[in-house]
XYZ file of C-alpha atoms in Angstrom:
339
model
C 38.439 28.633 -23.873
C 39.158 28.735 -20.148
C 36.585 27.605 -17.616
C 36.278 28.029 -13.891
C 36.384 24.907 -11.734
C 32.727 23.868 -11.568
C 33.258 21.979 -8.309
C 34.540 25.133 -6.616
C 31.516 27.046 -7.837
C 29.188 24.385 -6.399
C 31.022 24.511 -3.081
C 30.669 28.289 -3.016
C 26.921 27.976 -3.608
C 26.683 25.457 -0.770
C 28.363 27.915 1.598
C 25.876 30.563 0.569
C 22.626 28.619 0.633
C 22.993 25.545 2.865
C 21.880 25.292 6.464
C 24.707 25.771 8.989
C 24.008 22.174 10.041
C 24.439 20.727 6.537
C 27.550 18.764 5.613
C 29.149 20.888 2.923
C 31.100 19.117 0.226
C 34.320 21.001 0.972
C 34.139 19.822 4.595
C 34.251 16.107 3.834
C 36.550 13.999 5.995
C 37.769 12.501 2.725
C 38.498 8.989 1.522
C 40.642 6.155 2.833
C 42.792 6.549 -0.288
C 43.421 10.120 -1.344
C 42.421 11.003 -4.905
C 42.792 13.964 -7.208
C 39.705 16.179 -7.056
C 37.318 16.300 -10.012
C 36.944 19.669 -11.729
C 33.229 19.203 -12.251
C 31.833 17.062 -9.434
C 32.029 17.297 -5.672
C 33.210 14.228 -3.765
C 29.627 13.340 -2.818
C 28.500 13.587 -6.435
C 31.329 11.262 -7.432
C 30.238 8.805 -4.720
C 26.706 8.797 -6.104
C 27.991 8.038 -9.590
C 30.270 5.242 -8.378
C 27.375 3.560 -6.587
C 25.028 3.808 -9.573
C 27.589 2.168 -11.873
C 28.556 -0.577 -9.413
C 27.639 -4.203 -10.061
C 25.968 -4.458 -6.662
C 23.574 -1.640 -7.548
C 22.647 -3.283 -10.851
C 21.778 -6.524 -9.069
C 19.212 -4.826 -6.818
C 16.631 -5.036 -9.590
C 16.420 -8.814 -9.121
C 16.341 -8.922 -5.328
C 13.170 -9.344 -3.295
C 11.827 -6.453 -1.250
C 8.833 -8.225 0.348
C 7.092 -10.435 -2.210
C 9.218 -13.112 -3.849
C 9.025 -13.432 -7.668
C 5.662 -11.635 -7.981
C 3.649 -12.140 -11.165
C 2.873 -8.465 -11.731
C 5.279 -5.887 -13.136
C 4.563 -3.199 -10.558
C 5.718 -4.800 -7.318
C 8.548 -3.161 -5.418
C 12.005 -4.710 -5.786
C 15.109 -3.828 -3.807
C 16.063 -1.451 -6.628
C 12.762 0.428 -6.795
C 12.778 0.632 -2.995
C 16.246 2.181 -3.168
C 15.047 4.744 -5.698
C 12.060 5.532 -3.457
C 14.382 6.121 -0.514
C 16.603 8.332 -2.640
C 13.697 10.477 -3.798
C 12.271 10.934 -0.303
C 15.705 11.610 1.211
C 16.413 14.227 -1.444
C 13.073 15.901 -0.752
C 13.834 16.058 2.969
C 17.335 17.389 2.335
C 16.064 20.017 -0.086
C 13.417 21.358 2.296
C 15.929 21.582 5.159
C 18.705 23.117 2.996
C 20.940 20.094 3.565
C 23.345 18.494 1.109
C 21.077 16.731 -1.356
C 24.020 15.041 -3.118
C 25.226 13.450 0.112
C 21.726 12.255 1.013
C 21.278 10.779 -2.454
C 24.600 8.920 -2.360
C 23.825 7.389 1.042
C 20.331 6.383 -0.061
C 21.528 4.739 -3.270
C 24.128 2.716 -1.352
C 22.206 1.813 1.790
C 20.996 -1.641 0.657
C 23.865 -2.799 -1.582
C 24.639 -5.637 0.817
C 21.111 -6.960 1.090
C 20.600 -10.674 0.588
C 18.426 -12.518 -1.910
C 14.918 -13.313 -0.601
C 14.637 -10.080 1.392
C 14.944 -10.010 5.166
C 14.338 -13.765 5.260
C 17.698 -14.237 3.555
C 19.323 -11.871 6.032
C 17.991 -13.845 9.004
C 19.081 -17.143 7.466
C 22.673 -15.961 6.929
C 22.734 -14.424 10.400
C 21.842 -17.845 11.819
C 24.318 -19.760 9.678
C 27.373 -17.619 10.361
C 28.991 -17.578 13.800
C 29.928 -13.964 13.042
C 26.321 -12.947 12.439
C 25.086 -11.058 9.401
C 23.547 -7.568 9.133
C 22.725 -6.044 5.778
C 23.897 -2.544 6.732
C 27.338 -3.874 7.723
C 27.433 -5.939 4.539
C 26.558 -2.874 2.460
C 29.603 -1.126 3.874
C 31.713 -4.222 3.226
C 30.535 -4.229 -0.393
C 31.633 -0.646 -1.041
C 34.876 -1.040 0.928
C 36.169 -4.485 -0.014
C 34.102 -6.320 -2.638
C 33.363 -3.936 -5.489
C 35.977 -3.268 -8.200
C 37.722 -6.633 -7.754
C 38.502 -5.928 -4.130
C 39.584 -2.305 -4.497
C 36.219 -1.040 -3.304
C 34.603 2.216 -4.339
C 36.747 4.330 -1.971
C 33.752 6.400 -0.859
C 33.902 9.399 1.454
C 33.645 8.857 5.201
C 30.253 10.607 5.322
C 28.650 8.291 2.749
C 30.178 5.236 4.424
C 28.815 6.341 7.809
C 25.341 6.950 6.390
C 25.261 3.485 4.800
C 26.354 1.767 8.011
C 24.049 3.756 10.295
C 20.892 3.856 8.156
C 18.882 1.403 10.276
C 16.426 2.865 12.795
C 18.780 1.792 15.594
C 21.721 3.612 14.013
C 23.176 7.004 14.842
C 24.224 8.746 11.611
C 26.932 11.357 12.037
C 25.370 13.760 9.520
C 21.895 15.217 9.181
C 21.844 13.880 5.645
C 22.342 10.384 7.079
C 19.485 10.990 9.498
C 17.296 12.029 6.563
C 18.053 8.758 4.750
C 17.248 6.690 7.834
C 13.797 8.294 8.058
C 13.304 8.117 4.287
C 13.992 4.375 4.373
C 11.238 3.832 6.923
C 8.778 6.101 5.113
C 9.447 4.363 1.787
C 9.186 0.732 2.803
C 6.110 1.135 4.997
C 4.074 3.012 2.424
C 5.063 1.186 -0.731
C 4.841 -2.189 0.984
C 1.224 -1.299 1.799
C 0.606 -0.786 -1.919
C 2.165 -4.174 -2.715
C 0.125 -5.913 -0.013
C -3.083 -4.423 -1.397
C -2.032 -5.385 -4.917
C -1.371 -8.936 -3.722
C -4.824 -9.162 -2.159
C -3.633 -9.827 1.392
C -4.606 -6.419 2.743
C -7.360 -3.871 2.240
C -6.793 -0.166 2.736
C -9.744 0.027 5.141
C -7.928 -2.423 7.435
C -5.102 0.001 8.201
C -5.037 1.305 11.812
C -7.567 4.121 11.914
C -5.612 6.241 14.376
C -2.497 6.138 12.201
C -4.513 6.852 9.053
C -6.126 9.848 10.731
C -2.696 11.340 11.436
C -0.875 10.328 8.248
C -3.572 10.001 5.606
C -5.392 7.265 3.715
C -3.347 7.352 0.480
C 0.330 6.655 -0.109
C 1.122 10.082 -1.547
C -0.683 11.775 1.345
C 1.171 9.782 3.995
C 4.554 10.476 2.397
C 3.748 14.178 2.055
C 2.567 14.309 5.674
C 5.817 12.729 6.854
C 8.074 15.048 4.832
C 6.084 18.143 5.852
C 6.231 17.111 9.500
C 9.998 16.523 9.318
C 10.411 19.981 7.809
C 8.317 21.685 10.503
C 10.045 19.787 13.302
C 13.616 20.006 12.029
C 14.013 23.251 10.067
C 17.055 25.198 11.251
C 17.689 22.582 13.950
C 20.761 20.351 14.498
C 18.705 17.204 13.893
C 16.315 15.557 11.440
C 13.311 13.906 13.039
C 9.527 13.637 13.084
C 7.202 15.083 15.691
C 6.144 12.694 18.452
C 2.630 12.398 16.981
C 3.742 11.521 13.444
C 6.483 9.197 14.676
C 3.981 7.357 16.874
C 1.578 6.965 13.936
C 4.422 5.768 11.701
C 5.520 3.207 14.277
C 1.935 2.005 14.673
C 1.664 1.503 10.922
C 5.014 -0.301 10.881
C 3.954 -2.654 13.695
C 0.710 -3.368 11.841
C 2.633 -4.229 8.663
C 4.921 -6.625 10.522
C 1.943 -8.430 11.998
C -0.329 -8.502 8.962
C 2.020 -8.523 5.975
C 5.711 -9.161 6.641
C 5.220 -12.266 8.751
C 2.849 -13.742 6.146
C 5.119 -12.851 3.222
C 8.149 -14.232 5.052
C 6.427 -17.533 5.799
C 5.696 -18.053 2.114
C 9.409 -18.114 1.246
C 11.013 -18.974 4.600
C 11.247 -22.742 4.176
C 12.442 -22.723 0.571
C 14.932 -19.887 0.940
C 16.278 -21.289 4.200
C 16.816 -24.699 2.608
C 18.558 -23.231 -0.430
C 20.835 -20.862 1.465
C 21.658 -23.391 4.186
C 22.608 -26.109 1.717
C 24.669 -23.736 -0.400
C 26.388 -22.360 2.707
C 27.334 -25.880 3.804
C 28.464 -26.840 0.295
C 30.761 -23.847 -0.197
C 32.170 -24.157 3.321
C 33.268 -27.692 2.347
C 34.239 -26.784 -1.218
C 35.587 -23.280 -0.799
C 37.629 -23.637 -3.989
C 34.354 -23.593 -5.954
C 33.778 -19.930 -5.160
C 34.449 -17.419 -7.955
C 38.056 -16.223 -7.982
C 37.039 -12.728 -6.953
C 35.929 -14.037 -3.569
C 38.835 -16.415 -3.002
C 41.247 -13.497 -2.680
C 39.401 -12.439 0.517
C 39.943 -15.764 2.276
C 43.281 -15.088 3.934
C 42.089 -11.869 5.555
C 38.439 -12.634 6.321
C 38.044 -16.417 6.600
C 35.658 -18.896 5.005
C 32.409 -17.979 6.791
C 32.588 -14.299 5.903
C 33.565 -14.927 2.301
C 30.817 -17.529 1.757
C 28.342 -15.005 3.182
C 29.775 -12.396 0.789
C 29.057 -14.665 -2.157
C 25.585 -15.765 -1.066
C 24.418 -12.295 -0.038
C 25.549 -10.857 -3.361
C 23.305 -13.232 -5.301
C 20.040 -12.145 -6.870
C 17.000 -14.313 -6.206
C 17.168 -15.889 -9.661
C 20.890 -16.535 -9.497
C 20.586 -18.150 -6.053
C 17.933 -20.527 -7.394
C 20.042 -21.315 -10.474
C 23.144 -22.069 -8.403
C 21.119 -24.240 -6.027
C 19.662 -26.215 -8.917
C 23.070 -26.675 -10.534
C 24.493 -28.043 -7.281
C 21.672 -30.185 -5.903
C 19.046 -30.966 -8.552
C 19.819 -33.496 -11.311
C 19.524 -31.947 -14.743
C 16.715 -34.289 -15.788
C 14.566 -33.033 -12.939
C 15.383 -29.321 -13.055
C 13.086 -26.796 -14.620
C 13.636 -26.911 -18.345
C 15.630 -30.119 -18.097
C 15.290 -32.965 -20.578
C 12.904 -35.712 -19.455
């Protein structure tokens, strides 16, 4: 039985139904290494699948978002945050008739290079390395040079750009990338509020009243307000953004969270995570041969500092603690050790 190329059919549907400002799958700038096209999936769909099955994506489930090693089962991790961003980005893309597959791929890959211990870990590595350290740049490095034993995932230029430019200071080249950047902010602000309330360090009635009046008092209401506002502001326009009023309320809520929650949460793990990462950084800089073989192959091209940062940033919270204990804590004094 013969079948038509499904990918071509999808591309034809995109031409018919997508916004003129959407990045259509057939218009991709392609990959660094040319590959044979898939009969069933567009290039952006293939990128999404490659990210989901990568080792870096799997490790996100054991990386801190805000609260380190929480007791409850319902706190946000780096993985659940990533899924939140993906869902919101897809909703924005769908309402604006953009390429939902491209937005999803960018969202799923945007935090692959994040460190253990959340943004505290990122700041620690940035201070330790003379080259600096930024999780968005590391995420791109992961998909380009670290995954698949150094071959990388060979993602399309559009997904790579969206990953690199997803921070609020970035300038994504596609509207789908702009959607992910906003979705990231919407996701972490609102779900971090839920975690802070769950942890007992914040009450909902303490949220800035002006921001609540604009966005809403509940998480689902605030997210819906943001997506609706983006749709009204950006539909059939060559940009994806919020109105000035909603953006101002969002920024006010973000500033409040930094003051009331993030600084407090960071302080609780700052000293311990800084000590662990600093000592491991110093150890591996002196004993570079102790790194796993997969990282040693990067030494000639990238140098010791970058490769040590690659290894440390790829660790989950639990693995970082285990490696630290194996290096610096005598077995008789480690957790579970024989006394």
